[in-house]
Amino acid sequence: MKQHFPLKNGQEEKRIYRNRVVFSIITVIVLMLLLVSRYAYLQIFNYQTFTTASDQNRIRLQPLAPARGYIYDRNGILLADNYPVFSATLSRADVEDIDDTLRRLVPVLELTQEDIDRFKSRIKTSKKTERVAIKLNLTENDIARFSEIKHQFPGVKIDTQMTRYYPHGELFAHVIGYVGRINDKELKSIDKDLYAGTNLIGKIGVEKSYEDILHGVPGNESVEADAHGNVLRHLGRKDPVRGNDLFLSLDYGLQMIASEQLAGRRGAIIAMDPNTGEILSLVSSPSFNPNLFVTGISTKDYSYLRDNLDQPLYNRAVQGAYPPGSTIKPMFGLGGIHYNLIDWGTAIADPGYFSLPGDSHRFRDHKKTGHGAVNLHKSQVVSCDTFFYILSYRMGIEKMNTWMRQFGFGEKTGVDLPSESSGLYPSPEWKMRTRNSKWLRGETISVSIGQGAFTATPLQLAMATAITANKGSHVTPHVLRDTKGAKAFKPHNAPDGKIQFNGTAEDWSKMHDAMVDVVQSGTGKGIRTPMYLIAGKTGTAQVKSIAQGKKYNESLLTERQLDHGLFVGFAPADKPQIAVAIVWENGRHGGSAAQLAKPIFDYWLLTRKKNPIVPSGQQISGGLMTAGIKPGELPSGSGILSPDAATPHNQNSASHSNQSNQSNSNGSRANAASSAQAVERD
C-alpha cells in the first residue's frame, strides 16, 4: 500500500520564515533600545550619582575629631588636660557581620555588655564610613592580645584618640565636672555632624555648661581605602578647629585651702569676689575622682559612689538646700529699714521668748534669760532671735518675701554651672499650691531666723553676702573669667544691677559695722585678727526639731542629727575683696563654721601674693604659670589609668583622697525638718 505525502507549499514556508526574521529583528531592536536606555540612565542622567557611589567604594571621607579646649585656673594652672589613649574601632563599611565580630572580640578585648550596648547604640546613627569606638582606653594587654590575631578581624583597628585627664582629681570635681561617653539621650539632641568621630561630651560642671565652646569644630580627611578599610593613600585634608581654652576665676591655692578645711567633713564652701561676682573657690565635700568617668566607670566604682551615704557625687555648693539660720539676719534687718518699720535706734526688751498676740505659744530665743534691751546693731552681734521674731510679725511674710528675693533667695542665682537648685523662700501662695493649706502666723516667725520651710544653697548665701558687702550692688556668680580660641565669647565680670533699697549708704555701713562686731566681740569672735577686719555672721540650723518645753540636749542625738553650722562673711570690711559662705553639715554651731573661714581669709589677703600655693614644680610669674605640667604632658608616673593618680600634689596640702570615705547626712540635701520651736543657737 503506497503512502501519499502532501505537496510542498513554498509560499507558506517563506511567510513563516519572514515572520520569524521580523520577530527576531524586533526583539533585537527592543533589547538594544533597553540596553541603550539603561546605559543612558547610568552614564548620562545619573552619571554623578553612580560615579560618587563608585568612588565611595575606594575613596572615603573620614571625620577628624577636634581637640577639646583646655581649662585653666585664674593663674594659668592647668585643670583639665587632653591625653591620647588607644581605642578599638570599626565602621559599618568595613565589617559585614558586626554582631559576629563583637562576639569574637569579647574575650580578646574583655568587652563588657555595657561596652557592646554603647557601641551598638552609636553605630546605628553613625555614617557608614565613620569609625566608631568599640572600647576606649585599651590596656597594654588588650593591645597585645589583639595584635596576635588581628588578621582574624578585618576592618577592626587600633586607633589613637584624645581623651580628658584631670590632673588634680577630686579637688575641682564638682565645679569643673567631667566628660563621658555620649549616651542614647544625648545622641538624639546633638548635631551628629558636629560630633562625628567624637565619643565624649561634657556631663556636669564647666565641662557641660561650656560644651559648645570647649568642643571645637571637626575636620575631615579624604583617603583611598581597600575593601577592609585599610588606608592606601591620603587624598586631601581639612584640619579640625580645636575648642576654646577656658580661664576660670578659680584659684588653685584657695581651692586647696578651702578643701582642707572640709577634709573629713560634709559641707560646702564658696568664696567670691564681691566686686565682680567671680567665684574664687567652690568646694563640696566629700568629693570624687572625675577621671573614673571619662572612658566609662566600672559598675563597682559607680555603685560605691552612688550608694555611699555621704553622697560624694552630690554638689552641695550648688544643689544643697539648707536652712540658712541666722546668716540671713543682716539682710533681713536691712529689710526693716527699707520698709521704715525700724531704725538703728529702735530697741526691744528681750525676755528670752516671743508670743504672738492671743497665743500662749512661746518662740524661744537661744538665750533662755534673754538679751535685755536689743537694737538692730546688738541683734546682729548677739544673734538675738526675739528681735527678728518681732520684726517679722510687723513686716509680714509677703513683704519679707519681696525683700529677701532681691538678695537671690528663692531664685536661681544664674551661675554658669548646671543643675542649680533654687532653694525655697516660702509664701502663702506656695503653701496653698504645694500643700493645699493656709499659711500660719507662726510660720512667719520661723522664717525670720532662717528656719521653717526656708532653705538656701551655699551659693545663694555667698551671693547675698556679696550684695551686702557691695552695699546693694547685685552680682551674678560665675566661674568663667576669659576664653581663648576660635569662638568669640566674653563673660560679664562686673555688677549687673542694684537692689531697691529705701535707706541710705550709711545704713549699709552701719550693718557692716554690726557684722564686724559679730567677729570682734560676738558669736564669731573666735576668728578675729589684728591684720584686717572681718565682717561676718554665724548661723546654726536645726536638723532635729525640739518640742515645746524641751531642752536641746546634744548628747542624746546621733552625729547626723546635730545642727548644721553656717558662716557668711567678707573682708576687709572697709574694702571687701572676698566674700565667703560656709555650710558644715552637723557642725553643731555657727562658731565652728566660722573657724573654717579664717584660713581662707588669711590666704587670700595675706599669703596668696607672697607665697602662693601651686602644684609641685610650678610657679606663678606675672600672674600666669611659667613652668610645670604642660597640656597633653602628664608628669612621670602619673598613672592615668589609676584612680589614685589624681590626688592634689602640693607638698603643703593635706591629701583629700579620704574624703569619699566619709559618711553622708540626711541633711545633705538639707531639707531638714523644720523646728517645732524656731530657735537659733549661734
XYZ file of C-alpha atoms in Angstrom, residues 163-622:
460
model
C 40.562 61.800 75.980
C 40.266 64.015 79.053
C 42.508 63.945 82.100
C 42.022 65.924 85.310
C 45.449 66.301 86.934
C 44.080 67.426 90.296
C 41.430 64.750 90.604
C 38.732 65.360 93.171
C 39.940 68.867 94.084
C 37.869 70.545 91.335
C 35.480 67.692 90.526
C 32.199 69.434 91.394
C 32.968 72.698 89.640
C 34.831 71.504 86.521
C 32.820 68.300 86.238
C 33.866 65.675 83.732
C 33.263 64.349 80.227
C 31.855 60.915 79.474
C 30.687 58.796 76.568
C 27.775 60.138 74.553
C 24.626 58.266 75.602
C 21.373 57.493 73.770
C 19.566 60.569 75.066
C 22.385 62.858 74.018
C 22.590 61.218 70.585
C 19.039 62.369 69.881
C 19.787 66.006 70.634
C 23.348 66.643 69.414
C 24.409 67.677 65.933
C 25.770 64.371 64.593
C 27.973 66.127 62.035
C 29.495 68.286 64.756
C 30.224 65.219 66.892
C 31.371 62.919 64.074
C 34.322 60.905 65.294
C 33.805 62.127 68.862
C 32.980 59.823 71.757
C 32.972 62.242 74.689
C 30.711 65.070 75.810
C 30.529 67.241 78.934
C 28.335 65.709 81.608
C 28.407 68.080 84.598
C 30.074 71.276 85.749
C 32.003 73.612 83.472
C 32.515 70.756 81.010
C 28.763 70.705 80.425
C 27.991 74.430 80.735
C 30.555 75.399 78.103
C 30.382 72.273 75.941
C 29.615 74.322 72.838
C 32.867 76.313 73.005
C 35.058 73.578 74.515
C 34.175 71.016 71.834
C 35.526 72.713 68.713
C 34.702 72.011 65.063
C 35.504 68.643 63.403
C 37.554 68.374 60.225
C 37.772 65.582 57.657
C 40.239 63.648 55.556
C 39.732 62.090 52.132
C 41.518 58.739 51.826
C 41.680 55.853 49.407
C 40.987 52.570 51.177
C 40.803 48.913 50.265
C 37.860 46.574 50.896
C 38.921 46.123 54.552
C 39.161 49.809 55.254
C 42.945 49.943 55.228
C 44.146 53.364 54.076
C 46.150 53.172 50.853
C 46.546 56.850 50.069
C 45.760 60.254 51.604
C 43.988 62.474 49.083
C 43.075 65.632 50.999
C 42.538 67.039 54.478
C 40.573 69.733 56.283
C 42.021 70.242 59.756
C 39.667 70.336 62.739
C 39.400 73.505 64.834
C 40.332 72.998 68.477
C 37.853 74.117 71.105
C 38.318 77.292 73.093
C 40.572 77.269 76.137
C 38.782 78.424 79.285
C 40.347 80.521 82.026
C 38.296 80.206 85.183
C 38.051 82.602 88.105
C 39.013 79.775 90.474
C 42.291 79.995 92.352
C 44.170 76.713 92.826
C 45.689 77.720 96.159
C 42.421 78.983 97.626
C 40.677 75.821 96.450
C 43.309 73.771 98.267
C 42.890 75.772 101.477
C 39.083 75.552 101.363
C 39.195 71.840 100.602
C 41.494 71.245 103.567
C 39.003 72.914 105.905
C 36.323 70.404 104.927
C 38.602 67.365 104.769
C 36.798 64.564 106.598
C 33.645 66.676 106.897
C 30.421 67.065 104.954
C 29.596 70.507 103.676
C 30.338 73.237 101.184
C 32.459 76.374 100.914
C 32.131 79.128 98.342
C 34.400 82.162 98.067
C 33.517 85.036 95.725
C 34.936 88.333 94.602
C 32.072 90.649 95.637
C 33.173 93.285 93.131
C 32.821 91.092 90.042
C 30.827 88.001 91.018
C 33.782 85.757 90.173
C 33.801 82.503 92.140
C 37.272 82.125 93.623
C 36.688 78.731 95.214
C 33.871 76.199 95.176
C 34.199 73.099 97.328
C 31.676 70.356 98.007
C 32.794 67.688 100.439
C 33.197 64.778 100.146
C 34.283 64.750 96.512
C 35.123 62.104 93.890
C 37.691 61.348 91.200
C 36.323 62.580 87.836
C 38.915 60.567 85.884
C 36.911 57.437 86.685
C 34.074 58.632 84.436
C 35.969 59.698 81.323
C 36.298 56.378 79.499
C 33.496 54.603 81.360
C 33.320 53.986 85.090
C 33.089 50.403 86.288
C 29.862 49.166 87.840
C 31.676 48.544 91.106
C 33.114 52.064 91.331
C 29.842 53.700 90.348
C 27.838 51.642 92.817
C 30.194 52.725 95.585
C 29.800 56.410 94.726
C 26.044 56.159 94.179
C 25.278 54.194 97.338
C 27.749 55.962 99.616
C 25.814 57.536 102.488
C 27.957 60.659 102.156
C 26.793 61.186 98.544
C 30.128 62.330 97.092
C 28.526 62.872 93.672
C 26.133 65.439 95.151
C 27.199 69.053 94.596
C 26.265 70.560 97.934
C 27.572 74.007 96.989
C 25.118 74.491 94.113
C 22.378 71.930 94.750
C 22.266 71.565 98.535
C 19.280 73.409 100.048
C 19.888 74.097 103.755
C 18.020 76.130 106.378
C 20.228 79.261 106.405
C 19.729 80.036 110.086
C 20.925 83.380 111.435
C 23.190 84.061 108.460
C 20.291 85.920 106.842
C 19.760 88.336 109.767
C 21.862 91.171 108.246
C 19.794 91.091 105.044
C 16.516 90.729 106.914
C 17.417 93.536 109.322
C 18.005 95.896 106.394
C 14.507 94.982 105.227
C 13.128 96.571 108.394
C 14.977 99.768 107.437
C 13.675 99.526 103.864
C 10.034 99.334 104.996
C 10.522 102.020 107.690
C 9.498 99.571 110.401
C 12.646 100.156 112.476
C 15.722 102.350 112.568
C 19.091 101.932 114.233
C 17.724 103.357 117.477
C 14.708 101.028 117.669
C 15.053 98.705 120.656
C 13.005 95.862 122.101
C 13.040 94.192 125.512
C 14.031 90.552 125.088
C 12.736 88.238 127.843
C 14.069 85.201 126.024
C 10.939 84.441 124.004
C 8.168 85.911 121.885
C 4.460 85.045 121.726
C 2.020 86.093 119.072
C -0.888 88.213 120.369
C -3.639 85.959 121.672
C -1.404 82.874 121.599
C 0.405 81.359 124.585
C 2.922 79.507 122.412
C 6.459 80.746 123.031
C 9.029 81.146 120.279
C 12.223 80.880 122.262
C 15.486 82.746 121.924
C 18.709 80.723 122.044
C 19.484 82.533 125.345
C 16.891 81.386 127.845
C 17.049 84.512 130.002
C 17.018 86.868 127.029
C 19.376 89.661 125.991
C 17.677 92.616 127.678
C 17.369 95.756 125.593
C 18.266 94.959 121.962
C 18.556 97.244 118.942
C 19.414 96.288 115.351
C 23.158 96.504 115.918
C 23.106 94.354 119.038
C 20.684 91.893 117.419
C 23.420 91.007 114.940
C 26.261 90.824 117.461
C 24.482 88.518 119.920
C 22.216 86.987 117.242
C 19.044 87.795 119.155
C 16.159 85.759 117.771
C 13.454 87.671 119.635
C 14.300 90.907 117.819
C 13.629 89.239 114.458
C 10.506 87.475 115.710
C 9.019 90.885 116.472
C 10.284 92.411 113.221
C 8.781 89.594 111.157
C 5.438 89.988 112.936
C 5.426 93.655 111.945
C 6.640 93.077 108.388
C 4.569 90.061 107.390
C 5.544 87.203 105.102
C 4.590 88.971 101.856
C 6.951 91.914 102.409
C 9.620 89.563 103.723
C 9.363 87.514 100.547
C 9.578 90.558 98.262
C 12.605 91.974 100.091
C 14.633 88.786 100.526
C 14.215 87.699 96.914
C 16.243 90.759 95.909
C 19.218 89.058 97.546
C 18.608 85.935 95.474
C 16.747 83.751 97.975
C 14.106 81.506 96.444
C 15.547 82.079 92.952
C 18.376 80.550 90.963
C 21.434 82.777 91.016
C 22.135 82.303 87.303
C 25.562 80.795 87.912
C 27.211 79.273 84.839
C 27.017 75.757 86.271
C 24.277 73.202 85.554
C 21.695 71.682 87.918
C 21.476 74.655 90.265
C 18.830 74.487 92.992
C 16.599 77.495 93.616
C 16.193 76.822 97.311
C 12.875 77.991 98.787
C 11.621 81.225 100.270
C 8.110 80.224 101.316
C 4.922 82.226 100.913
C 1.188 81.682 101.469
C 0.741 81.081 97.730
C 3.485 78.443 97.753
C 1.942 76.616 100.712
C -1.545 76.596 99.212
C -0.190 75.393 95.863
C 2.039 72.645 97.237
C 0.312 71.623 100.470
C -3.232 72.836 99.961
C -3.311 74.555 103.328
C -3.291 78.112 104.651
C -0.245 79.935 105.913
C 0.053 80.082 109.703
C 1.280 83.115 111.613
C 3.874 81.040 113.426
C 5.481 80.046 110.145
C 6.409 83.672 109.520
C 8.256 83.688 112.842
C 10.290 80.605 111.928
C 11.209 82.002 108.506
C 12.556 85.201 110.100
C 15.520 83.328 111.575
C 16.195 81.105 108.563
C 14.224 78.092 109.755
C 10.884 76.508 108.886
C 10.401 75.910 105.180
C 13.091 78.467 104.237
C 16.081 76.838 102.508
C 19.036 78.310 100.636
C 22.058 76.961 98.801
C 25.587 77.875 99.888
C 25.890 79.680 96.549
C 22.822 81.819 97.345
C 24.301 82.677 100.744
C 27.574 83.688 99.077
C 25.768 85.905 96.562
C 23.606 87.545 99.255
C 26.743 88.205 101.315
C 28.483 89.724 98.285
C 25.480 92.013 97.663
C 25.581 93.088 101.314
C 29.325 93.752 101.030
C 28.637 95.790 97.864
C 26.040 97.907 99.660
C 23.285 96.667 97.393
C 25.097 96.217 94.066
C 23.926 92.952 92.549
C 26.431 90.481 91.129
C 25.800 87.176 89.383
C 28.135 84.357 90.482
C 30.202 82.866 87.660
C 33.332 80.767 87.174
C 34.338 81.727 83.634
C 36.802 84.602 83.585
C 38.050 84.553 79.989
C 38.336 82.390 76.889
C 40.862 81.982 74.107
C 40.095 80.336 70.791
C 38.199 80.454 67.537
C 34.760 81.133 69.024
C 34.143 84.633 70.316
C 32.853 84.601 73.895
C 33.278 87.224 76.592
C 31.925 86.705 80.136
C 30.478 89.563 82.185
C 32.710 90.380 85.155
C 31.014 93.307 86.852
C 27.966 94.225 88.984
C 24.796 93.912 86.952
C 22.232 95.928 88.887
C 21.227 97.496 92.176
C 18.633 96.201 94.592
C 15.801 98.562 95.510
C 16.506 99.983 98.982
C 14.773 102.947 100.599
C 17.557 103.508 103.084
C 20.915 105.236 102.673
C 24.531 104.236 102.089
C 25.047 104.919 105.804
C 22.608 102.121 106.638
C 24.767 99.669 104.707
C 27.859 100.943 106.513
C 26.188 100.535 109.894
C 25.257 96.957 109.034
C 28.879 96.332 108.054
C 29.908 97.709 111.462
C 27.484 95.362 113.190
C 28.885 92.401 111.263
C 32.405 93.469 112.219
C 31.375 93.413 115.871
C 29.983 89.900 115.371
C 33.578 88.822 114.733
C 35.246 91.211 117.175
C 33.082 90.530 120.212
C 30.051 88.480 119.238
C 29.241 84.937 118.146
C 32.121 84.857 115.646
C 34.868 86.309 117.847
C 36.974 83.150 117.513
C 38.320 84.328 114.141
C 39.166 87.960 114.862
C 42.616 89.082 113.759
C 44.629 92.315 114.102
C 45.736 92.062 110.455
C 42.396 93.058 108.902
C 38.719 93.419 109.806
C 36.257 90.623 109.014
C 32.533 91.339 108.743
C 30.576 88.172 109.364
C 27.513 86.412 110.670
C 27.243 82.976 112.193
C 24.256 80.677 111.899
C 23.007 77.402 113.284
C 20.315 75.371 111.523
C 18.368 72.689 113.316
C 18.272 69.212 111.834
C 16.129 67.652 114.548
C 13.224 69.657 115.915
C 12.754 70.406 119.604
C 9.321 70.060 121.163
C 7.751 72.907 123.165
C 9.198 72.970 126.671
C 12.065 70.600 125.834
C 15.744 71.482 126.075
C 18.254 70.883 123.322
C 20.451 68.009 124.553
C 23.295 67.281 122.167
C 24.336 64.127 123.995
C 21.041 62.433 123.106
C 21.454 62.993 119.365
C 23.306 60.950 116.790
C 26.087 62.613 114.821
C 23.799 63.146 111.836
C 21.110 64.764 113.990
C 23.403 67.530 115.202
C 22.773 71.057 113.996
C 24.402 72.430 110.864
C 26.973 75.175 111.386
C 26.979 78.119 108.974
C 29.023 81.247 108.475
C 28.971 84.102 105.981
C 31.384 86.999 105.862
C 33.561 89.325 103.838
C 36.915 91.036 104.250
C 38.458 93.523 104.539
C 35.295 95.062 105.944
C 36.093 98.579 104.699
C 37.015 97.482 101.156
C 35.771 93.928 100.516
C 37.915 91.698 98.313
C 36.430 88.314 99.189
C 33.040 87.050 100.399
C 32.710 83.576 101.906
C 29.801 81.248 102.683
C 30.323 78.030 104.639
C 27.939 75.220 105.486
C 29.290 72.489 107.761
C 26.762 69.696 107.999
C 26.238 68.645 111.619
C 28.958 71.102 112.640
C 26.979 71.899 115.818
C 27.015 75.719 115.686
C 27.995 78.706 113.592
C 31.085 79.487 115.645
C 32.620 76.208 114.491
C 31.887 77.023 110.857
C 33.483 80.445 111.329
C 36.744 78.755 112.319
C 36.902 77.225 108.836
C 36.723 80.679 107.264
C 39.808 82.134 108.942
C 42.445 80.243 106.848
C 40.547 81.175 103.688
C 40.608 84.901 104.509
C 44.258 84.693 105.582
C 45.397 83.001 102.391
C 43.575 85.387 100.077
C 44.509 88.599 101.888
C 47.908 87.809 103.402
C 49.600 84.796 101.798
C 48.446 84.491 98.199
C 50.695 87.101 96.607
C 53.825 86.400 98.644
C 53.651 82.620 98.895
C 51.004 81.187 96.557
C 50.143 77.500 96.713
C 50.761 75.860 93.345
C 51.180 72.287 92.106
C 54.572 70.748 92.773
C 57.315 72.001 90.444
C 55.350 75.036 89.247
C 55.463 78.720 89.995
C 53.471 81.819 89.165
C 55.181 84.737 87.457
C 53.351 87.808 86.267
